[in-house]
Every structure is written in C-alpha cells, then in structure tokens.
Tab-separated table of C-alpha atoms and ligand atoms in Angstrom:
chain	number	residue	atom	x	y	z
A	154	UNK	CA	0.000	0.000	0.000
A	155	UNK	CA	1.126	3.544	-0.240
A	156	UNK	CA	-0.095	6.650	1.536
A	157	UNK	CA	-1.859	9.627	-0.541
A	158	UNK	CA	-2.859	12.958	0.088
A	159	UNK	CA	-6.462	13.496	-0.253
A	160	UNK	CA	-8.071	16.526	2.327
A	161	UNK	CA	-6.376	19.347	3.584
A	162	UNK	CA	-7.298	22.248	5.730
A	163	UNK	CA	-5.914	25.007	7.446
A	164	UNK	CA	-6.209	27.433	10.403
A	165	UNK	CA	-4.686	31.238	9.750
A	166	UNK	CA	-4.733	33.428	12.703
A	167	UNK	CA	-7.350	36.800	12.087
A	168	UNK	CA	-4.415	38.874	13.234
A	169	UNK	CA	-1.922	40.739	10.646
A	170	UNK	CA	1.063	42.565	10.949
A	171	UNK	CA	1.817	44.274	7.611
A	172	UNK	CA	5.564	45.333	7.177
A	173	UNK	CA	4.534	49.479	7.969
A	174	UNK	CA	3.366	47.942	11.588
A	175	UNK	CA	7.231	46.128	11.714
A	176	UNK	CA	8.868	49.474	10.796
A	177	UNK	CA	7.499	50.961	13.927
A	178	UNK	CA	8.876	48.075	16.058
A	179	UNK	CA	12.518	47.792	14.504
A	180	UNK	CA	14.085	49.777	11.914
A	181	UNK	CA	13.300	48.381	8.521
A	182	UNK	CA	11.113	49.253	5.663
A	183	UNK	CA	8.566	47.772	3.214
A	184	UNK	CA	10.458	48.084	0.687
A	185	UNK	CA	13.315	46.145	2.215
A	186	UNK	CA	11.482	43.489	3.567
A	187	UNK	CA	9.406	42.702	0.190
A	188	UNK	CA	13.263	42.953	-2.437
A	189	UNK	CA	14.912	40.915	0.394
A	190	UNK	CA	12.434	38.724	0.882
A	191	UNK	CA	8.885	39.079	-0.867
A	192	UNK	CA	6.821	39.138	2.389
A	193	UNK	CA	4.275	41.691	2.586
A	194	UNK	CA	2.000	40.850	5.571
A	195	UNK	CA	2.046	37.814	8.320
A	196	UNK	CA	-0.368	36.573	10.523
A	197	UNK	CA	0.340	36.206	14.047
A	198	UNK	CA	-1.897	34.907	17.015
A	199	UNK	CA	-3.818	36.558	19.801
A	200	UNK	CA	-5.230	34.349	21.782
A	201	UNK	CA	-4.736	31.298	20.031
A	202	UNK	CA	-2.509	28.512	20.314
A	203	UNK	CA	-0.919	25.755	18.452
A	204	UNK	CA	-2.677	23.211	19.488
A	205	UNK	CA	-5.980	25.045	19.257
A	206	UNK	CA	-4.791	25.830	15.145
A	207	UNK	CA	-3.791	22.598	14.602
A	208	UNK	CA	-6.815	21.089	15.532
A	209	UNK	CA	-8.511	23.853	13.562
A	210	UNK	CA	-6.982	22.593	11.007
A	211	UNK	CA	-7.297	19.013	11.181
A	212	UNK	CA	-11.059	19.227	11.436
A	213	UNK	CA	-10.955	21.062	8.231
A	214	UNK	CA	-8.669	18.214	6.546
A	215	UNK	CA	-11.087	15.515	8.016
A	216	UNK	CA	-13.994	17.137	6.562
A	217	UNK	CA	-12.061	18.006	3.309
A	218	UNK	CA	-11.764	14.377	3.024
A	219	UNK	CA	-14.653	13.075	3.894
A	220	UNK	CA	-13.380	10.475	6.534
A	221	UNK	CA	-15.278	9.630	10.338
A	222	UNK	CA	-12.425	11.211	12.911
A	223	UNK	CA	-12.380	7.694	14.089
A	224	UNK	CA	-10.864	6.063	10.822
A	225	UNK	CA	-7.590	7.913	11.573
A	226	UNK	CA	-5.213	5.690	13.006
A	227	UNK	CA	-1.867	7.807	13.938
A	228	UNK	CA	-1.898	11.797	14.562
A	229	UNK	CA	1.606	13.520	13.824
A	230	UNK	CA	2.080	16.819	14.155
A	231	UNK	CA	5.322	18.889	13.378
A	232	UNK	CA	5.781	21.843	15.555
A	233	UNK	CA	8.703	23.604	16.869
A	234	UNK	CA	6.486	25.795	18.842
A	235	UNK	CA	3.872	24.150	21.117
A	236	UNK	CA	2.341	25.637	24.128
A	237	UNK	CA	2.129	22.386	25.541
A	238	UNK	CA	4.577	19.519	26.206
A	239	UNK	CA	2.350	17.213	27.871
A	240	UNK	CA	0.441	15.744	26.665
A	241	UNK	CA	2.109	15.925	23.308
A	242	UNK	CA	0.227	18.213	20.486
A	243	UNK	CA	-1.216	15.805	18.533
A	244	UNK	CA	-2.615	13.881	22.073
A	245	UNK	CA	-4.560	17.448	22.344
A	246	UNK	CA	-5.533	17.188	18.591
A	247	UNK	CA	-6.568	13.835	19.165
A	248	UNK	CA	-9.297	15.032	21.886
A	249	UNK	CA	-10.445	17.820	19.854
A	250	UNK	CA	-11.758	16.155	16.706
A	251	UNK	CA	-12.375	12.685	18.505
A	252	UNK	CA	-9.889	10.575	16.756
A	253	UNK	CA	-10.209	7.995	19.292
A	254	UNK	CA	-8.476	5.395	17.704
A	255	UNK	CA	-5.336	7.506	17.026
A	256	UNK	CA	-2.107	6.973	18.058
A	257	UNK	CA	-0.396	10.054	18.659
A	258	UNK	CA	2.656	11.509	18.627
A	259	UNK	CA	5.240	15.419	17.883
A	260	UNK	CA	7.587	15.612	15.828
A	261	UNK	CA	10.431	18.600	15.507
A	262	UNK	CA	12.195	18.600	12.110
A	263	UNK	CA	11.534	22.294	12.206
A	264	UNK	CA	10.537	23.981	8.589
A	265	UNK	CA	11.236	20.507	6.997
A	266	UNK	CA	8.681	19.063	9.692
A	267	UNK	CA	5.573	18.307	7.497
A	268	UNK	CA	7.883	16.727	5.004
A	269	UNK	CA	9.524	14.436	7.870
A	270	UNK	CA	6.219	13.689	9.332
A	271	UNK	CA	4.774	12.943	5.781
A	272	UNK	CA	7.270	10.810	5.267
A	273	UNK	CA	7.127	9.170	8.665
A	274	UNK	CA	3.140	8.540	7.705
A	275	UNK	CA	4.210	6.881	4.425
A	276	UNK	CA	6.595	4.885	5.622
A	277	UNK	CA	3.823	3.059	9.084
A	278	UNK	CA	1.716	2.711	5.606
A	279	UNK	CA	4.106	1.164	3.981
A	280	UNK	CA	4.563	-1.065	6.362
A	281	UNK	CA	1.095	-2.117	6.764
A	282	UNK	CA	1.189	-0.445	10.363
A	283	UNK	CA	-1.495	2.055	9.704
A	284	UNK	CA	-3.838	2.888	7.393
A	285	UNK	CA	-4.915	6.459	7.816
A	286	UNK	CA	-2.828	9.435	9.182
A	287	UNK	CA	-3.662	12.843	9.984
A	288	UNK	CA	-0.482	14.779	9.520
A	289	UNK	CA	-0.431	18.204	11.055
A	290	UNK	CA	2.046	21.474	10.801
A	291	UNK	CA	1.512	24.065	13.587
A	292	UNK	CA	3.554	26.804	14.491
A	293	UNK	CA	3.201	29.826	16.632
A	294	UNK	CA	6.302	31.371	15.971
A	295	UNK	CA	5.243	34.772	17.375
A	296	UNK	CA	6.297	33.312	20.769
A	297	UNK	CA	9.878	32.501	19.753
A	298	UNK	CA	10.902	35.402	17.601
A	299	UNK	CA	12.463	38.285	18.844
A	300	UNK	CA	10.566	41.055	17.829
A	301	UNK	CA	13.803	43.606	18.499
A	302	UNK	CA	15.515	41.692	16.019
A	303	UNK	CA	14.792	42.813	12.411
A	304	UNK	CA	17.260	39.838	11.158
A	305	UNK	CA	14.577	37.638	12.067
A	306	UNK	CA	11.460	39.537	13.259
A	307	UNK	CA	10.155	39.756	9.771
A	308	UNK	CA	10.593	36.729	8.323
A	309	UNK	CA	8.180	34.606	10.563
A	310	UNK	CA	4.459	34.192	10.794
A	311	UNK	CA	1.896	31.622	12.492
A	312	UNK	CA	-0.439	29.406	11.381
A	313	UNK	CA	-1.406	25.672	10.866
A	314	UNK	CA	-1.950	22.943	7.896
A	315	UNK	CA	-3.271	19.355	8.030
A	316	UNK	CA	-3.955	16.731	5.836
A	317	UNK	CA	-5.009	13.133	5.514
A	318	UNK	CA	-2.689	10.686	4.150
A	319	UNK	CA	-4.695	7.394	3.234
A	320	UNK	CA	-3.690	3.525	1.953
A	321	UNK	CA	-4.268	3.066	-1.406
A	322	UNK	CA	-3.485	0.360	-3.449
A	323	UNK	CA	-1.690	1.938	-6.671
A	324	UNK	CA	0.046	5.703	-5.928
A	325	UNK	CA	3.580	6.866	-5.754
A	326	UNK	CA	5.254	8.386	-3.407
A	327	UNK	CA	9.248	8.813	-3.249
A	328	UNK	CA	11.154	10.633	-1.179
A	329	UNK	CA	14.693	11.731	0.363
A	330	UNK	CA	15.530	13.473	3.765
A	331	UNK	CA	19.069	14.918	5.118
A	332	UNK	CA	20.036	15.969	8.225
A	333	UNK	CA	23.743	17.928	8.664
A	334	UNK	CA	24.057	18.683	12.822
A	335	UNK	CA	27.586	19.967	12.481
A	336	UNK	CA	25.764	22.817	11.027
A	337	UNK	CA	22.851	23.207	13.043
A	338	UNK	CA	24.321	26.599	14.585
A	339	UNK	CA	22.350	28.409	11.207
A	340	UNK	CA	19.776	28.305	13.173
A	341	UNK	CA	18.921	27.794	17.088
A	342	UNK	CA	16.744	28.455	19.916
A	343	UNK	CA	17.184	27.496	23.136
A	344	UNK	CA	15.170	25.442	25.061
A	345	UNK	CA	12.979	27.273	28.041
A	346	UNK	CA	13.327	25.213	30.277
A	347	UNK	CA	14.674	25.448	33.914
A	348	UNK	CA	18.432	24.139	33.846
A	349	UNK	CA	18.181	21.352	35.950
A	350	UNK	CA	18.838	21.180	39.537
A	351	UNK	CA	19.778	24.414	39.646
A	352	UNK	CA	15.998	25.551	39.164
A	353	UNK	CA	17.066	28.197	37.094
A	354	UNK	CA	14.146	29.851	35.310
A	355	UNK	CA	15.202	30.895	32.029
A	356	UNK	CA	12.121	32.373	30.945
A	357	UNK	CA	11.212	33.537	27.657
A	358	UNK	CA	14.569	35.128	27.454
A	359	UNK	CA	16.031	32.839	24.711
A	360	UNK	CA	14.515	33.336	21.069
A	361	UNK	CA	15.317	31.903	17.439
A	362	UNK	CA	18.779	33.187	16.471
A	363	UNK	CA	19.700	32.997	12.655
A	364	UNK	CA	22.789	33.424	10.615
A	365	UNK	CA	20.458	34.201	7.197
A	366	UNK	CA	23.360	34.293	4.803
A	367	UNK	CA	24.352	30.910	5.909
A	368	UNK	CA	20.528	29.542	5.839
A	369	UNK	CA	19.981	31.281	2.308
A	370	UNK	CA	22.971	29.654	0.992
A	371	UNK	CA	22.234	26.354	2.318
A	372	UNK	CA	18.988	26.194	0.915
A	373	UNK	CA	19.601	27.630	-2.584
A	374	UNK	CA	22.111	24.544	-3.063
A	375	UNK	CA	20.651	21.644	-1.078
A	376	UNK	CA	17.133	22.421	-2.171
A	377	UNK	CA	17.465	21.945	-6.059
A	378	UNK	CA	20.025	19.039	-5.370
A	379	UNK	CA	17.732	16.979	-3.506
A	380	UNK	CA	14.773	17.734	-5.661
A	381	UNK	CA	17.124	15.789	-8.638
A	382	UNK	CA	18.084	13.218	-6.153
A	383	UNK	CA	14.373	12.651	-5.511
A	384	UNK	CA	13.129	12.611	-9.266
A	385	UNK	CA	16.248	10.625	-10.357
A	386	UNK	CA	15.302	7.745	-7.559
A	387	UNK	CA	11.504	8.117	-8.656
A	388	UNK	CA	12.332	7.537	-12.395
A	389	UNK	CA	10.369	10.884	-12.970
A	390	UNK	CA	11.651	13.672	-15.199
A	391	UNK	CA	10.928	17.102	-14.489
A	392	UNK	CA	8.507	17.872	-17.511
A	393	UNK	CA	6.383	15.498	-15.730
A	394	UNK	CA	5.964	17.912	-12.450
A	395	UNK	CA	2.968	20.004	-12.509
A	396	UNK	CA	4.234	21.875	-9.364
A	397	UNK	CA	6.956	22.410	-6.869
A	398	UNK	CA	5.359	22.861	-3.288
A	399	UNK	CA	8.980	25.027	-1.748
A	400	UNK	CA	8.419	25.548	1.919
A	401	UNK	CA	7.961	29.360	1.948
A	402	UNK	CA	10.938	30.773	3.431
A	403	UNK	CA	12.176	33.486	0.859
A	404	UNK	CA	10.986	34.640	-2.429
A	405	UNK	CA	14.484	34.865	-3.542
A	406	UNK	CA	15.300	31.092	-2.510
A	407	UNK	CA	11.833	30.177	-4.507
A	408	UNK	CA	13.585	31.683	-7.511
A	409	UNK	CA	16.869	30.623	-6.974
A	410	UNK	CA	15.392	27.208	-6.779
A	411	UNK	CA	13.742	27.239	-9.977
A	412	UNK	CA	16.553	29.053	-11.729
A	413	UNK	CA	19.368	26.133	-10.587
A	414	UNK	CA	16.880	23.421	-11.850
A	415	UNK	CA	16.168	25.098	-15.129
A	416	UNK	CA	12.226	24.858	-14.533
A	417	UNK	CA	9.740	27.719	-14.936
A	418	UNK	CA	9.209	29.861	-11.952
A	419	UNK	CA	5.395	29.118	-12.461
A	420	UNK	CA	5.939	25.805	-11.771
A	421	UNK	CA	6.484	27.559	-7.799
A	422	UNK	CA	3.192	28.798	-6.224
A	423	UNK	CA	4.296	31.111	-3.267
A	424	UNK	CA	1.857	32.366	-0.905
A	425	UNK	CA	4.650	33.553	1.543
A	426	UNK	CA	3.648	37.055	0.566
A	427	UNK	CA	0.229	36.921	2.711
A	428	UNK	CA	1.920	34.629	5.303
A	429	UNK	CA	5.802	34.832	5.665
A	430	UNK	CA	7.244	31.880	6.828
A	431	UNK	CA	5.472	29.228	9.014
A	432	UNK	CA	7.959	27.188	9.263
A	433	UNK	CA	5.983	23.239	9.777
A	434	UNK	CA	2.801	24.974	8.265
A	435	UNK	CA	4.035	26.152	4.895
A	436	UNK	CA	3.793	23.608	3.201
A	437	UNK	CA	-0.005	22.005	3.737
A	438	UNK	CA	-1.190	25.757	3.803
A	439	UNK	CA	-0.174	26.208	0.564
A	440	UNK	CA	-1.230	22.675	-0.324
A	441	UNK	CA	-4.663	23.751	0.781
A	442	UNK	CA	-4.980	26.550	-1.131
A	443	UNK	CA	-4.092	25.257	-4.337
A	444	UNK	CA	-5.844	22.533	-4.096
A	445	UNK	CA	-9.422	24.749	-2.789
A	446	UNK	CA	-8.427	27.388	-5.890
A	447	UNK	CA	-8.333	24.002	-8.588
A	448	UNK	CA	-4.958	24.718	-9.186
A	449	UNK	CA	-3.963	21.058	-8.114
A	450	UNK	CA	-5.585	18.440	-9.938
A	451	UNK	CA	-5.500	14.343	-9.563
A	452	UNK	CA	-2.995	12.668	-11.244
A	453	UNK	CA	-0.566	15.432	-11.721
A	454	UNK	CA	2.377	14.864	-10.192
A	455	UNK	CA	3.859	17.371	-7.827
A	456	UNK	CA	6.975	17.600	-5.744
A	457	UNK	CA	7.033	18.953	-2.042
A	458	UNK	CA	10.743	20.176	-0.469
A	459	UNK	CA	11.485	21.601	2.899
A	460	UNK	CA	14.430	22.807	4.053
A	461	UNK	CA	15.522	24.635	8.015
A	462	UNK	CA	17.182	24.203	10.894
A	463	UNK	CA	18.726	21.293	11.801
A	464	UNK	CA	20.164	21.815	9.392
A	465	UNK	CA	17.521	19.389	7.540
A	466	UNK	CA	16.037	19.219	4.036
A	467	UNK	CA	14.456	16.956	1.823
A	468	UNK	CA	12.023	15.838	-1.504
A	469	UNK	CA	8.851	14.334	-1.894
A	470	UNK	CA	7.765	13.245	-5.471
A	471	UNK	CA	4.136	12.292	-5.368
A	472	UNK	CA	0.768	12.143	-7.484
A	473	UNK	CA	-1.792	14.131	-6.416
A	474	UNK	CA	-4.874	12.555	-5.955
B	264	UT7	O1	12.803	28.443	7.239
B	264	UT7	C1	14.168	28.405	6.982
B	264	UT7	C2	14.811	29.421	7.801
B	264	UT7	N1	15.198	30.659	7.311
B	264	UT7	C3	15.475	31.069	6.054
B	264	UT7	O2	15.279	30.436	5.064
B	264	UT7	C4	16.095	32.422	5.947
B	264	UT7	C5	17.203	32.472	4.918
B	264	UT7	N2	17.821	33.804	4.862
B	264	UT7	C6	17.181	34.880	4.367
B	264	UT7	O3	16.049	34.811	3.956
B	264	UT7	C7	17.968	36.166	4.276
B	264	UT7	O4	19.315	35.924	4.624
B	264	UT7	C8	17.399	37.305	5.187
B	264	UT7	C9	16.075	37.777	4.625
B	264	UT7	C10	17.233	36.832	6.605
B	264	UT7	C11	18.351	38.488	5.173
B	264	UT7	O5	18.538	38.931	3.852
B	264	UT7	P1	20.017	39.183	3.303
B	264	UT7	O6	19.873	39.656	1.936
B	264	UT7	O7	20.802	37.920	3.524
B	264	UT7	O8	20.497	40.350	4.204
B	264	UT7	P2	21.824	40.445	5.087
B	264	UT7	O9	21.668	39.704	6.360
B	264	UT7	O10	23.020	40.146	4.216
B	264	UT7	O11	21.862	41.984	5.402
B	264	UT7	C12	22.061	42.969	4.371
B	264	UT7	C13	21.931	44.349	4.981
B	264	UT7	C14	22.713	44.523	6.265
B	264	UT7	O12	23.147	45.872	6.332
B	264	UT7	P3	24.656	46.279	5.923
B	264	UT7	O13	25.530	45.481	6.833
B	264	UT7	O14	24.799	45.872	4.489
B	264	UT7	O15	24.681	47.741	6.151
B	264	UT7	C15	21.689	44.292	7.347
B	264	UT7	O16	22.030	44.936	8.551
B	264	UT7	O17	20.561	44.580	5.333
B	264	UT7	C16	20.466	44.909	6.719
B	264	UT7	N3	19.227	44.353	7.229
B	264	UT7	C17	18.056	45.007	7.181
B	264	UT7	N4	17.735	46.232	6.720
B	264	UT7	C18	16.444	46.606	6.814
B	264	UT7	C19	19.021	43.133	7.779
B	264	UT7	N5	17.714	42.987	8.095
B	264	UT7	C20	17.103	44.150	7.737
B	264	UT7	C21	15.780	44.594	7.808
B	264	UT7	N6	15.495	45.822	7.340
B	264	UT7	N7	14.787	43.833	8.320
C-alpha cells in the first residue's frame, strides 16, 4: 500500500502585521522586507494557540476528506512551537476532533517538519502499520521570535496545515531526507526550560537566532540538489511535475530554486507574501490553497521540499490525488 494525500485544511490566525506595523517596532522598511524577501503581511496569534490551530486545522482536513475522525489511526504533528509539552500536540488534537483510535505523537524537524512527518506517515503505511494518518504542521512562531531583532522579526508568521494521508493500493510516493548537525548553529533556539537542579528559570529570554546568509545559501544549493536526487530515484523527469510545493521561506530562494533546476518559476506557487514563513505549516497551507483554488488536480504529479534548521532538508515526489 502507499499513503496519498487526499483533504487538507488550514487554520490562519485573524491577526496581521503588515511590514509598515514592523517598521514601527525595529528599523526596517517595506520596501526592504518585500526585495529581500517578498513578504508583505504575516499573521500572528492573539489568543490562540498551536494546538488550538492545529486542531482547527485538522477538522478542516477531516472534513475536506470526507473520513469519520475515528478512521484515523496515527496523529503527527510537526511543531517547533507548542504551548504544551504534555500531553504531546497531537494527544490534544486527538481530543479535539475525537480521533479515538489515534495513536499520537510530535515531531520537531523544524521547517522541513511536514515533510519528515509525511514521510514518517508513508513509511507506518508502507509497512502495513497504519492505514490512515492525519499529519499536522503548527507553528506559533510569534512566541519565539524576537521582535527587536529585524534579522529575524520579519521573516516569521503563524499558522497551521493538516492533511489526511490514506492507503491506497496503486500511488507513488518517493522521497529523500538529510540531516547535517555539524551545522545546526544556522539556526537555534534554546530550550525554556529550567536548567536542571539548579531551578534556574530561564524564561522567555532565549529566542530563534539565525545566521540568514548561511541559511539562504544552504537552501539555494541543497534544495534543487535533492529535488534531482528525488526525481532521479523516482524515475520521474521534471517535464512530468505540474508543481513544486517550496516551503515558503524566501521569495528569492523560490527563484533561486527554480533558476538552478532550469524549470519555470510558475511551476512555484508562493503564498509567503500573505503569510511569511510558518515554518511546519508552509507547506499544507499552501497545499490547501491550491488545491481549494483548482490549481492542483489528480494525477498530476507534484513535488514537495522543505528545508531549516537542523540543518535538515528533503524531496517528496508524489501524485496528487
Ligand atoms: O525556514 C528556513 C529558515 N530561514 C530562512 O530560510 C532564511 C534564509 N535567509 C534569508 O532569507 C535572508 O538571509 C534574510 C532575509 C534573513 C536576510 O537577507 P540578506 O539579503 O541575507 O540580508 P543580510 O543579512 O546580508 O543583510 C544585508 C543588509 C545589512 O546591512 P549592511 O551590513 O549591508 O549595512 C543588514 O544589517 O541589510 C540589513 N538588514 C536590514 N535592513 C532593513 C538586515 N535585516 C534588515 C531589515 N530591514 N529587516
């Protein structure tokens, strides 16, 4: 058996900070922000949280797809930025849309989470371990960013994607993952915790720190290399790919992307204009909206690539259904 897509849904937070409301926070401009990167406006939560989103957005995807909550047999949901620890996001998900017969578990992978957790839901199918997964991103990155730090600060947005990955007997799905640790310093954020017997409340003092040059250059090369590692081991050449699904980090990487692999920058929906990046969620929010505007269609054949700290990146070459 092998897993396919088939609902999606999404939660976006009400709230938006355009990049005008940013320039009175840290000094930037609009017109930096949108050259530099091609955001224009992010949405950012009040008082939601990630698990409330995420299960937003799963009962969307359930009802996208037309399934009873209790067909689902495993909840994953990639998050970097949970208010809760325990009981795990997707436990919290779980109780929300009445998955009862879930199993449930988190997963951090960071912006290549819904990739990793795709492929983790592929792979239990595979093995005949389960038959229907709800696969979740949910970030609220608001929390984590430091919003003094205009390196960062306007990159980042919140939000939440789901979808339903189901057992079918003839579909294809391949895909390729990396991980490089020696380099995770791109990109950290420490954890919040107390340090141990001390009982030494960090607080919220610690916040993503990012060397950008050193993320933008990682992805610009690792991102079209793994996309030909991923069509070469599927057997599938690139005129056959309706769409590249790019987690939405940077216009500029988008293009860079497309440029290195020689494909047609229409080939590269971005919605990371309206949204910024949502690190776990960009990837089934923009799944959801191409499939709701009929811009994905079954049987085309699409390819999904994350990239982020970790450092981790990786392909997905799939038919949608
Ligand atoms: O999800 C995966 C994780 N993250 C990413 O994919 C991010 C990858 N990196 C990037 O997208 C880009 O590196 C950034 C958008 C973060 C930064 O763009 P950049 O073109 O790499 O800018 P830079 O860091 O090289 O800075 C260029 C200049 C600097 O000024 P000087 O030294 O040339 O005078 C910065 O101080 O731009 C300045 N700068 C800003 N100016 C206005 C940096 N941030 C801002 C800002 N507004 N927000």
């Amino acid at each position: 058996m092998i897993g396919v897509l088939k609902g999606t849904g999404v939660y976006i937070p009400a709230h938006v900070l355009n990049n005008d409301d940013l320039s009175k926070m840290v000094e930037t401009n609009d017109e930096w922000i949108r050259e530099r990167t091609g955001v224009v406006t992010r949405h950012v939560i009040e008082d939601e949280t990630t698990v409330f989103m995420a299960a937003e957005a799963a009962k969307a995807a359930i009802a996208d797809a037309g399934i009873m909550p209790q067909e689902i047999d495993l909840i994953i949901v990639a998050t970097i930025s949970s208010n809760v620890i325990l009981p795990c996001t997707a436990c919290e998900v779980q109780k929300e849309v009445g998955a009862i017969n879930a199993a449930c578990f988190d997963m951090n992978a960071a912006c290549t989470g819904f990739l990793f957790a795709c492929n983790t839901a592929q792979a239990y199918i595979q093995s005949g371990m389960y038959k229907c997964v709800l696969i979740i991103g949910a970030e609220s990155l608001s929390n984590l960013v430091d919003w003094t730090d205009r390196g960062t600060c306007i990159l980042f947005g919140d939000g939440a994607g789901a979808a339903i990955m189901c057992a079918e007997e003839e579909a294809q799905y391949v895909a390729v993952t990396h991980s490089d640790g020696i380099k995770g310093s791109a990109l950290e954020c420490e954890s919040r915790h107390r340090k141990g017997w001390e009982k030494k409340l960090i607080g919220d003092t610690t916040y993503m720190r990012m060397d950008g040059q050193a993320v933008f250059k990682f992805a610009v090369k690792k991102v079209p290399e793994v996309i030909e590692e991923v069509l070469e081991k599927a057997g599938v050449q690139k005129v056959e790919i309706s769409y590249y699904i790019l987690h939405q980090a940077n216009k500029r990487i988008v293009e860079s992307v497309a440029k290195r692999l020689k494909e047609p920058i229409g080939k590269f929906p971005m919605n990371l204009y309206e949204y910024g990046n949502t690190s776990s969620a960009s990837i089934p929010i923009l799944l959801d909206e191409l499939k709701k505007n009929g811009t994905l269609k079954r049987g085309q054949k699409i390819v999904m690539a994350g990239f982020g700290a970790g450092l981790s990146w990786g392909a997905a070459v799939l038919t949608w259904e």
